[in-house]
PDB file of C-alpha atoms (C1' of nucleotides) in Angstrom:
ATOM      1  CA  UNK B1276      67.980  33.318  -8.970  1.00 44.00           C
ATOM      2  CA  UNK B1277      64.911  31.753  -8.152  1.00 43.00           C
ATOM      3  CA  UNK B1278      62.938  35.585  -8.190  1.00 41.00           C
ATOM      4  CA  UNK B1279      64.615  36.237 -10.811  1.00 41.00           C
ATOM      5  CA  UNK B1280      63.100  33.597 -13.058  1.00 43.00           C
ATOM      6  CA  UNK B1281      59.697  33.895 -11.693  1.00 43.00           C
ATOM      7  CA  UNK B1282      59.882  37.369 -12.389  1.00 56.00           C
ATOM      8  CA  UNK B1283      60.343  36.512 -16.239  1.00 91.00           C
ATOM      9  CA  UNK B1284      57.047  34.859 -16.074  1.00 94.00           C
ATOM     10  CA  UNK B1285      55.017  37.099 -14.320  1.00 94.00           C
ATOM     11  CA  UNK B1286      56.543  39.838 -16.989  1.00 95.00           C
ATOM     12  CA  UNK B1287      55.574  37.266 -19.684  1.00 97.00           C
ATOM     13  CA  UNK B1288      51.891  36.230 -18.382  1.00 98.00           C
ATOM     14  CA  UNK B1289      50.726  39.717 -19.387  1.00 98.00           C
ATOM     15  CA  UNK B1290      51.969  39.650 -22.840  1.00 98.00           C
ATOM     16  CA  UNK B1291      49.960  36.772 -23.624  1.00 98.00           C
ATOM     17  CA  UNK B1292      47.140  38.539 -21.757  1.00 98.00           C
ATOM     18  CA  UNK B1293      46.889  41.275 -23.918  1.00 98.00           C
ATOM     19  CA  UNK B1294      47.412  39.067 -27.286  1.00 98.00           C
ATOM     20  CA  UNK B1295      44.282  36.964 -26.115  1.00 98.00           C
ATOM     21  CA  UNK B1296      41.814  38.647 -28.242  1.00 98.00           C
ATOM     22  CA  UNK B1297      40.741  38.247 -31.273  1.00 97.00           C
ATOM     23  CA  UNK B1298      40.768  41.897 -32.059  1.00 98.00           C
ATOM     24  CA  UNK B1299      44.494  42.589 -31.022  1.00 98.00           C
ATOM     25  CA  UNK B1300      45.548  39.836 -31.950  1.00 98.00           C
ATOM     26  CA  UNK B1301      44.289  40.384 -35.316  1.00 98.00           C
ATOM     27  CA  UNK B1302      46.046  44.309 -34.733  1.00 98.00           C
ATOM     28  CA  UNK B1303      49.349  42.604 -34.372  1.00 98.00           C
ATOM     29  CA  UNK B1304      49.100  40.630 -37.479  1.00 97.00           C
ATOM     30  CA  UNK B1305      48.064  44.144 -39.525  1.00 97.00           C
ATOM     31  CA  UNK B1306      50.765  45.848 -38.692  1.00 97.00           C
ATOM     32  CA  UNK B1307      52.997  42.933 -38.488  1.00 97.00           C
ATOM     33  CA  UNK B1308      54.836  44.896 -41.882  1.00 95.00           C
ATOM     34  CA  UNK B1309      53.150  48.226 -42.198  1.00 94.00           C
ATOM     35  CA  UNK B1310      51.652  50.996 -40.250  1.00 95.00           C
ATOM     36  CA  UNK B1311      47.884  51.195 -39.712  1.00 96.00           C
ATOM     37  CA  UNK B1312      46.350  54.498 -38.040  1.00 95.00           C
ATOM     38  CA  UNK B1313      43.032  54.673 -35.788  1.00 97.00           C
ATOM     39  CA  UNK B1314      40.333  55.286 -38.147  1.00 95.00           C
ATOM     40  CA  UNK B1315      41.542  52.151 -40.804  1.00 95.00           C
ATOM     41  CA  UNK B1316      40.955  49.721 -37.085  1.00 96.00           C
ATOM     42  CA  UNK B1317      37.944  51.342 -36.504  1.00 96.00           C
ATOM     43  CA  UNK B1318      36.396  50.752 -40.237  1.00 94.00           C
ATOM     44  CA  UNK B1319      37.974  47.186 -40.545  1.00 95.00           C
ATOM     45  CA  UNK B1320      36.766  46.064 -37.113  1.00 96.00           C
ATOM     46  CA  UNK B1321      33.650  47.686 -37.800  1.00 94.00           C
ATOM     47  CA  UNK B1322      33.841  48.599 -33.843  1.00 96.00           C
ATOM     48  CA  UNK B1323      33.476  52.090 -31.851  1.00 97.00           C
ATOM     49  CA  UNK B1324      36.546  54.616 -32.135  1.00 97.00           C
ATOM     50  CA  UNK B1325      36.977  54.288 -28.151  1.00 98.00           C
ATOM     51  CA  UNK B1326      36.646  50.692 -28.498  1.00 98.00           C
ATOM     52  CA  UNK B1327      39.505  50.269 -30.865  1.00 98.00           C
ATOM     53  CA  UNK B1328      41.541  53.233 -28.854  1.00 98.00           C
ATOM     54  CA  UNK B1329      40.845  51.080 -25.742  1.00 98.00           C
ATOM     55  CA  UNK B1330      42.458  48.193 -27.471  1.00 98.00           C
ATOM     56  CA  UNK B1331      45.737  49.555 -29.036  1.00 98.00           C
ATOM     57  CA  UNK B1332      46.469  50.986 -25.863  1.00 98.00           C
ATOM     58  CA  UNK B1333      46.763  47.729 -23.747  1.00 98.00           C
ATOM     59  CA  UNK B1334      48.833  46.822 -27.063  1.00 98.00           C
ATOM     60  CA  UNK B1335      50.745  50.262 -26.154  1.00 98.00           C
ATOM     61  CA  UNK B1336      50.398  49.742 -22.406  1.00 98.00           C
ATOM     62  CA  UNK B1337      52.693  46.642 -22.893  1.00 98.00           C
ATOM     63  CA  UNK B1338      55.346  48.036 -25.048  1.00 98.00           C
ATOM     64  CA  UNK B1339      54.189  45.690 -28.296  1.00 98.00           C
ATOM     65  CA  UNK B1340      53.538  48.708 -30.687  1.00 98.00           C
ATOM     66  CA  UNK B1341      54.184  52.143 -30.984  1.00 98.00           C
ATOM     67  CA  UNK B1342      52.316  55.185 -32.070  1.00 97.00           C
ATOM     68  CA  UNK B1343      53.533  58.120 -34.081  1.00 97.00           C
ATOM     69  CA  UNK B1344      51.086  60.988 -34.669  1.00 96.00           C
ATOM     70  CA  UNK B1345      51.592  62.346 -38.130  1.00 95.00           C
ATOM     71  CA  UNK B1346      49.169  65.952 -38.291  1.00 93.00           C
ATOM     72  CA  UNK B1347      45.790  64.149 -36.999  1.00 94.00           C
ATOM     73  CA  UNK B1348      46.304  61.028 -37.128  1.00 96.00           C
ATOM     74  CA  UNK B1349      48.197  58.528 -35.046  1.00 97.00           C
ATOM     75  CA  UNK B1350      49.399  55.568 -36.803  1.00 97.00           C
ATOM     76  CA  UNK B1351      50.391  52.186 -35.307  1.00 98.00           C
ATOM     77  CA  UNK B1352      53.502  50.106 -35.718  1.00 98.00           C
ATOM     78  CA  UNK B1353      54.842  46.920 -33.805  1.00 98.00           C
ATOM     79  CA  UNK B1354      57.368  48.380 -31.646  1.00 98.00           C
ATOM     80  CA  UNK B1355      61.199  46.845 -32.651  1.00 98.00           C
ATOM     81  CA  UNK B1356      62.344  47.686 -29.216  1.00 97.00           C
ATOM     82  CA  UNK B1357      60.701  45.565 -27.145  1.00 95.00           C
ATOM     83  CA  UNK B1358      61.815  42.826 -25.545  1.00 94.00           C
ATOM     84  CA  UNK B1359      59.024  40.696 -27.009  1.00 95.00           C
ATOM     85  CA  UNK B1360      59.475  41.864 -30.266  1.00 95.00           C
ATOM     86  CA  UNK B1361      61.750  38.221 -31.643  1.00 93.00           C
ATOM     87  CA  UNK B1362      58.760  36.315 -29.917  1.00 93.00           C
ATOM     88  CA  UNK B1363      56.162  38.355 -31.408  1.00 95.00           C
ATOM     89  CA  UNK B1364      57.945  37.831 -34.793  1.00 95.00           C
ATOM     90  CA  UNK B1365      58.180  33.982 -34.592  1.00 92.00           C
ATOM     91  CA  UNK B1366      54.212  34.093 -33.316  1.00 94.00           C
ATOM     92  CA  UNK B1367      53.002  36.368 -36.219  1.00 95.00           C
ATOM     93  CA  UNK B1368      54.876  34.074 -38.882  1.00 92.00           C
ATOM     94  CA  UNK B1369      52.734  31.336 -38.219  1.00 92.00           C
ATOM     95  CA  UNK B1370      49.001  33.236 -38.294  1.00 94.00           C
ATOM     96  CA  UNK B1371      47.222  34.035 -41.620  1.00 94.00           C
ATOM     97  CA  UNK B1372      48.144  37.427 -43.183  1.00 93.00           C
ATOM     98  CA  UNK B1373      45.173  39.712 -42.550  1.00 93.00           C
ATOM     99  CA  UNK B1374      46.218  41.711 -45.868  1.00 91.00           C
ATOM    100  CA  UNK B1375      42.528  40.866 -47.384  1.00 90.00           C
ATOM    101  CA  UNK B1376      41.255  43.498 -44.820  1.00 89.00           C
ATOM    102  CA  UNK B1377      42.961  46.143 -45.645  1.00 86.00           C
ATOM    103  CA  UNK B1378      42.590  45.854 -49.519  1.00 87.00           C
ATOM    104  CA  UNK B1379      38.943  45.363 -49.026  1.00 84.00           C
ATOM    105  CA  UNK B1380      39.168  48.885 -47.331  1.00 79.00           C
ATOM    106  CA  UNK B1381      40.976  50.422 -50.380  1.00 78.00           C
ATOM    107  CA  UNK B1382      37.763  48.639 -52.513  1.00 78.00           C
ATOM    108  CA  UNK B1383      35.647  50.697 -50.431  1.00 72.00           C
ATOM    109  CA  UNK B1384      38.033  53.455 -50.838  1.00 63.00           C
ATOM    110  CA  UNK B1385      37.762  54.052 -46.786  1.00 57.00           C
ATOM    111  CA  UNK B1386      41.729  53.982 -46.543  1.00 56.00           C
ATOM    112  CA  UNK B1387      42.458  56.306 -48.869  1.00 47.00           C
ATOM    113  CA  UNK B1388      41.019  59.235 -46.649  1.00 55.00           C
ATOM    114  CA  UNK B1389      44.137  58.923 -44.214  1.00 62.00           C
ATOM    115  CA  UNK B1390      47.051  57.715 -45.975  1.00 54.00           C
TER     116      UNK B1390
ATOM    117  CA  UNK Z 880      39.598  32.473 -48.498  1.00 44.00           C
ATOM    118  CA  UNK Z 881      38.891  35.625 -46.309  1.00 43.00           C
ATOM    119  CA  UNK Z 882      36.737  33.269 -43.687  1.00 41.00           C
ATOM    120  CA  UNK Z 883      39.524  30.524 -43.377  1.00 41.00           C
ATOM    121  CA  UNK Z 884      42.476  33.098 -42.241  1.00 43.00           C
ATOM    122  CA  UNK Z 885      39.957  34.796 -39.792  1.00 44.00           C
ATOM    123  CA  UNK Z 886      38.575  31.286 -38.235  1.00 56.00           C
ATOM    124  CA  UNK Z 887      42.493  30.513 -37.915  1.00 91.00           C
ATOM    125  CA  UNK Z 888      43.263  34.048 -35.551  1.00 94.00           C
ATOM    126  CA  UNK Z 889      39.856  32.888 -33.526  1.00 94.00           C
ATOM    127  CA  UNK Z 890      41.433  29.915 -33.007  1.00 95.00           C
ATOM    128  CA  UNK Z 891      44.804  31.554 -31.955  1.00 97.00           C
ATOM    129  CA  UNK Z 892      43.247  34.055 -29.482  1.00 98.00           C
ATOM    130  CA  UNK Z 893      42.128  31.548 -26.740  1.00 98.00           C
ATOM    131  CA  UNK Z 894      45.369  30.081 -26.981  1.00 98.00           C
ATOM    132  CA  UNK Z 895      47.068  33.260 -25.851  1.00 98.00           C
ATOM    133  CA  UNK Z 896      44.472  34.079 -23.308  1.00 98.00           C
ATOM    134  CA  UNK Z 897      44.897  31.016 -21.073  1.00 98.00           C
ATOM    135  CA  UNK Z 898      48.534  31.350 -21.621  1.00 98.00           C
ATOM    136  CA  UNK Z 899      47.917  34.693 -20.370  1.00 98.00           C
ATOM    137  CA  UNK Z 900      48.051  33.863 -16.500  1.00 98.00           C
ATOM    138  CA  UNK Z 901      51.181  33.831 -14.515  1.00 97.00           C
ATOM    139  CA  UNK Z 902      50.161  30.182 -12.697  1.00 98.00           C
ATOM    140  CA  UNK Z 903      49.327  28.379 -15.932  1.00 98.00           C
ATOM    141  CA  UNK Z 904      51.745  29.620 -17.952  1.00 98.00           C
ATOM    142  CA  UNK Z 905      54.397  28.218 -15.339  1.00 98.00           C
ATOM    143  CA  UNK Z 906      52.798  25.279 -15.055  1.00 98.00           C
ATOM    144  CA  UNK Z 907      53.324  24.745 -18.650  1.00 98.00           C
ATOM    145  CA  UNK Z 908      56.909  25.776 -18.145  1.00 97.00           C
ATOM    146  CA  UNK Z 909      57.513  22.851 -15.298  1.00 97.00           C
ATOM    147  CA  UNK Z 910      55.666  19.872 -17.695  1.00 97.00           C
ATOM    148  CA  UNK Z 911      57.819  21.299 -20.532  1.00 97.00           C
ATOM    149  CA  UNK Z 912      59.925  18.311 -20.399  1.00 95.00           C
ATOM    150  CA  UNK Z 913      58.274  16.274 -17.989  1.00 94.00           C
ATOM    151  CA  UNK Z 914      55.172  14.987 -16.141  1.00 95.00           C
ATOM    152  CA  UNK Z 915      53.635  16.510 -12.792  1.00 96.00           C
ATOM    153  CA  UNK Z 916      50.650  15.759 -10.909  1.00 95.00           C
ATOM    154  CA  UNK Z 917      47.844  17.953  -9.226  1.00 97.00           C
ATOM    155  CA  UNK Z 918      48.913  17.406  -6.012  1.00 95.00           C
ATOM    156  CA  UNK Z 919      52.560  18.656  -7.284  1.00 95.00           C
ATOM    157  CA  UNK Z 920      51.031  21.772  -8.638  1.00 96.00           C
ATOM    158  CA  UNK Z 921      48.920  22.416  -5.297  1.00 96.00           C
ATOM    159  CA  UNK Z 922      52.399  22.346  -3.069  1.00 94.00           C
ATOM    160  CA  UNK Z 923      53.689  24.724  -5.908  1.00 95.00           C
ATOM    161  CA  UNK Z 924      52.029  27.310  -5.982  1.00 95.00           C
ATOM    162  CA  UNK Z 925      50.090  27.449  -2.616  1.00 94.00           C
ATOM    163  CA  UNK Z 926      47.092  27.287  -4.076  1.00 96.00           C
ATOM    164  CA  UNK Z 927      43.881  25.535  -3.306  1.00 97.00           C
ATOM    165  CA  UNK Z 928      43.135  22.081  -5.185  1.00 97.00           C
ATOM    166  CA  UNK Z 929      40.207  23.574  -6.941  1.00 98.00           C
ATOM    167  CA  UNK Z 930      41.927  26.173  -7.647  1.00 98.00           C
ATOM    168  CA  UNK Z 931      44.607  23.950  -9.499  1.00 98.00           C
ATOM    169  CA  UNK Z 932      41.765  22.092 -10.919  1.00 98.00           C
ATOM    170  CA  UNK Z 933      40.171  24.411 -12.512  1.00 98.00           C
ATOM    171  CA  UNK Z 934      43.648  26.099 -14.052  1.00 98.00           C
ATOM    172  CA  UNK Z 935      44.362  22.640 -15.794  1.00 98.00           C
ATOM    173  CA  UNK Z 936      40.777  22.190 -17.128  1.00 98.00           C
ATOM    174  CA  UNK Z 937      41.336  25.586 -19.164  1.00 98.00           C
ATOM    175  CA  UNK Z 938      45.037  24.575 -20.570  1.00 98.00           C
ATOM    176  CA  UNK Z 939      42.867  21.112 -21.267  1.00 98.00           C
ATOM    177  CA  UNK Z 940      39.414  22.566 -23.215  1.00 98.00           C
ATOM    178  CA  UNK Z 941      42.036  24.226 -25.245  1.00 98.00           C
ATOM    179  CA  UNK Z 942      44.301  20.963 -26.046  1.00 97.00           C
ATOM    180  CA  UNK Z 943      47.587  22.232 -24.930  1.00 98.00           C
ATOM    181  CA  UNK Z 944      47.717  19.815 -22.149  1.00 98.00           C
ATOM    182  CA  UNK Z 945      46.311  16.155 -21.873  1.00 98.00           C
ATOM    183  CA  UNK Z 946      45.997  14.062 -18.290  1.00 97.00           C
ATOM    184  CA  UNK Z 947      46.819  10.254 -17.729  1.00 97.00           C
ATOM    185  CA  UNK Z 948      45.227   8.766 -14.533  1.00 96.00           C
ATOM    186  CA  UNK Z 949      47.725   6.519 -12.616  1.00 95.00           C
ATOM    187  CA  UNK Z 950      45.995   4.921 -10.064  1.00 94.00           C
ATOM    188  CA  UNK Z 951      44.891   7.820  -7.219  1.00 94.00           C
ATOM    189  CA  UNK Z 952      46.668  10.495  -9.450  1.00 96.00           C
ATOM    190  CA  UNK Z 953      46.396  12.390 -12.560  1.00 97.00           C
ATOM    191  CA  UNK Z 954      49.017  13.536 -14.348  1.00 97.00           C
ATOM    192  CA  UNK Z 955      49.409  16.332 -16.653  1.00 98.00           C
ATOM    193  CA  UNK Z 956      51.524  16.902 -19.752  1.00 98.00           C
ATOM    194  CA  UNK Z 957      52.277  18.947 -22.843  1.00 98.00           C
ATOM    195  CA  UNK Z 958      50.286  17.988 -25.913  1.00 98.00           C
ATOM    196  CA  UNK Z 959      52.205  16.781 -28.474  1.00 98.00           C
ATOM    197  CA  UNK Z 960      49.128  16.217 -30.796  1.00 97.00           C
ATOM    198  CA  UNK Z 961      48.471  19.641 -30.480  1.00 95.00           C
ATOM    199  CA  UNK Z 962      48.033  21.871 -33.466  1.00 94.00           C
ATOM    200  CA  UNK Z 963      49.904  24.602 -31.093  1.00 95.00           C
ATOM    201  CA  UNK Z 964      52.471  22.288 -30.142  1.00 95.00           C
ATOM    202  CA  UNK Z 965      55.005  23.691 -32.087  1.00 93.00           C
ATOM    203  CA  UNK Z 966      54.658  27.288 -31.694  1.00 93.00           C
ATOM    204  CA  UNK Z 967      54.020  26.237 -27.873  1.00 95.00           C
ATOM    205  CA  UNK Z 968      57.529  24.104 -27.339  1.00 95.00           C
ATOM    206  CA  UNK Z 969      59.068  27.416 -29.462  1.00 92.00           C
ATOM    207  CA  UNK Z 970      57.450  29.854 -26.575  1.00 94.00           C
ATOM    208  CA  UNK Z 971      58.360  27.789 -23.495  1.00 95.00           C
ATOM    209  CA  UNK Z 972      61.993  27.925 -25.176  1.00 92.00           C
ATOM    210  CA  UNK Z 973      62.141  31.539 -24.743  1.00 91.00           C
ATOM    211  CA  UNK Z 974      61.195  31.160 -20.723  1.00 94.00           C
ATOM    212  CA  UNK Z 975      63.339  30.322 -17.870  1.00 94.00           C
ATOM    213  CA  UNK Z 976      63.002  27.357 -16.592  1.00 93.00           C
ATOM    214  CA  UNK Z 977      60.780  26.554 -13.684  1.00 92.00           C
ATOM    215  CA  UNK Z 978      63.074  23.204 -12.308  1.00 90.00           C
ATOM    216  CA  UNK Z 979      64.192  25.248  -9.169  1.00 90.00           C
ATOM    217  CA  UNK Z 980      60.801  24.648  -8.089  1.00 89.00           C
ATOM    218  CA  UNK Z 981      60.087  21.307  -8.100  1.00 86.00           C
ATOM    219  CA  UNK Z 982      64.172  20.593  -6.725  1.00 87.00           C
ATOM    220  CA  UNK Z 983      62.490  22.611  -3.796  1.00 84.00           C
ATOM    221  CA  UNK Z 984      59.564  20.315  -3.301  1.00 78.00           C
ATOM    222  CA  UNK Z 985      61.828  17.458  -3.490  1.00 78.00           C
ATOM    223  CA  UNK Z 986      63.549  18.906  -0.529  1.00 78.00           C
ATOM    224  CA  UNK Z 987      60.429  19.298   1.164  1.00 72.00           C
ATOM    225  CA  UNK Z 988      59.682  15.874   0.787  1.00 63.00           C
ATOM    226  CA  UNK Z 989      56.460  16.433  -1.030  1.00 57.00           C
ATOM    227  CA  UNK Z 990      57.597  15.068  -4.548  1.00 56.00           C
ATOM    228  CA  UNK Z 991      57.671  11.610  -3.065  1.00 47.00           C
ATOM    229  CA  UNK Z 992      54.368  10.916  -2.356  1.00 54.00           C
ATOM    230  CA  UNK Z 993      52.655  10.420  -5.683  1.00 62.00           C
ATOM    231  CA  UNK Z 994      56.079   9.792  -7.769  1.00 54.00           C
TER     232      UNK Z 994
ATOM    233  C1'  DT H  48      31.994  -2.617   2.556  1.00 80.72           C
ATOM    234  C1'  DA H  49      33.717   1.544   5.027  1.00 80.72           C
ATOM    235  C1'  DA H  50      37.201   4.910   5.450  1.00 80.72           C
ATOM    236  C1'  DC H  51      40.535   7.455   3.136  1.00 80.72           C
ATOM    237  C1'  DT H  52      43.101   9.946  -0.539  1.00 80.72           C
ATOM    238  C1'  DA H  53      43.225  12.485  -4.908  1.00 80.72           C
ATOM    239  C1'  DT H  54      40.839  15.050  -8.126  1.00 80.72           C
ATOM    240  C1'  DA H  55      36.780  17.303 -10.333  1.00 80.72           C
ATOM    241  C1'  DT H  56      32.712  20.008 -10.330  1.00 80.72           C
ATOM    242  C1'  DA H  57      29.140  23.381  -8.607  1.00 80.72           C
ATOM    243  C1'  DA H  58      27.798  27.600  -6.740  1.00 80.72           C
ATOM    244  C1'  DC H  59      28.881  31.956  -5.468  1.00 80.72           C
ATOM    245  C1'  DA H  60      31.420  36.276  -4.150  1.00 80.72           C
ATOM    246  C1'  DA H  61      35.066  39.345  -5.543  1.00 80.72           C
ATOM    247  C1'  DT H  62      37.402  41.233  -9.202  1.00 80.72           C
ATOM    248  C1'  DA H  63      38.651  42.224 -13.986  1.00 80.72           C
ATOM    249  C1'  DT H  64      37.500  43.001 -18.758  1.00 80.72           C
ATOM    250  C1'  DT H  65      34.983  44.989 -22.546  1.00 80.72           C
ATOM    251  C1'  DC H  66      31.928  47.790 -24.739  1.00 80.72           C
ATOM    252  C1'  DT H  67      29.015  52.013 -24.785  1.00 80.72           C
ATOM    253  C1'  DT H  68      28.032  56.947 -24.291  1.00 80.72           C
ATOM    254  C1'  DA H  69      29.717  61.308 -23.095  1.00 80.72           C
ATOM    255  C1'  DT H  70      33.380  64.329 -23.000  1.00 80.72           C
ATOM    256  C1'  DA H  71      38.180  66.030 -23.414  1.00 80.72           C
ATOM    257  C1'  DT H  72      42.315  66.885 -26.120  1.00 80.72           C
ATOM    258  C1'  DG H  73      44.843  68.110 -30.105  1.00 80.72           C
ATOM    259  C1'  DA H  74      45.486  69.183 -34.917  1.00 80.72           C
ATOM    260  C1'  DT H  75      43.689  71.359 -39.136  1.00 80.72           C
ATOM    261  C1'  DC H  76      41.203  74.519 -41.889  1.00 80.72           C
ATOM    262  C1'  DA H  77      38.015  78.248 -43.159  1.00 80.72           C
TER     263       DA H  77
ATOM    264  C1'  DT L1091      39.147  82.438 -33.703  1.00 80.72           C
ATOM    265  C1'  DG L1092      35.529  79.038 -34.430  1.00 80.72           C
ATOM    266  C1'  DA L1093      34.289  74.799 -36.646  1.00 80.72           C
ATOM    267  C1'  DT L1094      35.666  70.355 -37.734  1.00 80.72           C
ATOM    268  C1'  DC L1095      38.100  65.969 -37.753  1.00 80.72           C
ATOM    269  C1'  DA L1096      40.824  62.318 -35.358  1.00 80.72           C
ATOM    270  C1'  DT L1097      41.925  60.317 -31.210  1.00 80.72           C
ATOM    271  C1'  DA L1098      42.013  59.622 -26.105  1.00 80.72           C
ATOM    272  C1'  DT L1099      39.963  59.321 -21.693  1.00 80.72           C
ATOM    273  C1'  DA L1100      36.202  58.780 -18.141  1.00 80.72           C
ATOM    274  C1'  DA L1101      32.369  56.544 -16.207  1.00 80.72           C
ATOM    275  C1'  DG L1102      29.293  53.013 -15.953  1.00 80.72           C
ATOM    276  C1'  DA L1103      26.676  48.699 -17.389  1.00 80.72           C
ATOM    277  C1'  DA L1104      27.135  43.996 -18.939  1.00 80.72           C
ATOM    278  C1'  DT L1105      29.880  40.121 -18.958  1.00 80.72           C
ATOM    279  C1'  DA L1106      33.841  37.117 -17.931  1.00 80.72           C
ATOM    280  C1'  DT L1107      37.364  35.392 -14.889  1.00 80.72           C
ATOM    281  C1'  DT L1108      39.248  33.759 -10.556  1.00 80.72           C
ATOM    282  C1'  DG L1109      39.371  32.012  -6.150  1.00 80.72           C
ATOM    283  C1'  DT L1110      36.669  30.002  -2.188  1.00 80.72           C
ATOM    284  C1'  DT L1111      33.760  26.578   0.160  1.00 80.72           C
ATOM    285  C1'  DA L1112      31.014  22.625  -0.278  1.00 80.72           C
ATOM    286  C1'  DT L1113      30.218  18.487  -2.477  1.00 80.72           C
ATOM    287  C1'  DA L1114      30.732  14.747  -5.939  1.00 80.72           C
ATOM    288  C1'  DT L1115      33.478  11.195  -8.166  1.00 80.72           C
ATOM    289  C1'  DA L1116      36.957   7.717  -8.482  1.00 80.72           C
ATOM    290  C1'  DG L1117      40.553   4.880  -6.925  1.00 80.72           C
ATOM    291  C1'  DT L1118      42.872   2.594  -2.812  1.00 80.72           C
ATOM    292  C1'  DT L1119      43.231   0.268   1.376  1.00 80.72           C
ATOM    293  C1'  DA L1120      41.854  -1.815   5.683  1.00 80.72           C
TER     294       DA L1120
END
DNA sequence: TAACTATATAACAATATTCTTATATGATCA
DNA sequence: TGATCATATAAGAATATTGTTATATAGTTA
């Protein structure tokens, strides 16, 4: 019983891990209710395309989001079966909606070239 | 409005990331509900002292834990003034508990000498 | 006061993380 | 098919984290 419990933590550690960024953590929040692909990260986070691939797959690498390719792009979603995904829930409710970013990208018209 | 929400996720993100290690995220899990000392934690998780040490200082600088000197000792517990403090208790809800541990240092004979 | 116990801090080596540049893969379109 | 666009991966430099040993601080006790 005893390994069993510390094996909850040690499967829980890394979870936190990975949501100890500022920049995936902020991912989460995006696509908290909606799907976000590559290039709308890499234009809000104003960061390298690698960079932001890098990220979203230790988000991946975890089993917090999903991807779905759709032609040629890949578009991001918080992934319903995981485990986490009631925790991540409760978490997200209490950060600030990170909606302003993505309707500053439709200002600039930079979202419209994917979706 | 845009600099509040993004202050609040910088915030958030160190939060996470000293969450994010199996040893302090237990030892949050064991002063859940109560109060333990360093020397408790050392016997715990076969660590070194400044090892230990330095593990609380990081749950500290970020305010989830505060310490009350008792003569030789210093004990640790959960935050309540914490801004996290409810989203923390609401976490440490969703983890098994760590009791088995400390029932095993009592055992050992190693609770008794600072409590 | 001196010796002892508990804890904290400093310095450093080992390791892990993050970003960058270069390149590979995979889909689309002319 | 070749060119192009979107994304992923690889490799390496810069930086951050973690544990160790040595030492400092603070309280206790003889």
């Amino acid at each position: 019983m005893a390994t069993k419990t510390e094996f909850q933590i040690e499967k829980a550690a890394p979870i936190f891990k990975v949501l100890g960024d500022k920049t995936r953590l902020t991912m989460m929040k995006l696509i908290e209710n909606q799907t976000c692909c590559v290039c709308e990260f890499v234009e809000i986070f104003q960061m390298s395309q690698p960079s932001i691939s890098q990220h979203l797959r230790k988000l991946r690498d975890v089993g917090l989001i999903k991807e779905e390719r759709k032609g040629q792009w890949v578009f991001y979603s918080l992934n319903h079966e995981s485990e986490w995904f009631g925790l991540m829930k409760s978490i997200l409710e209490q950060l600030p909606s990170q909606e302003d970013k993505l309707i500053e990208l439709e200002k600039n018209g930079t979202r419209i070239t994917c979706c």
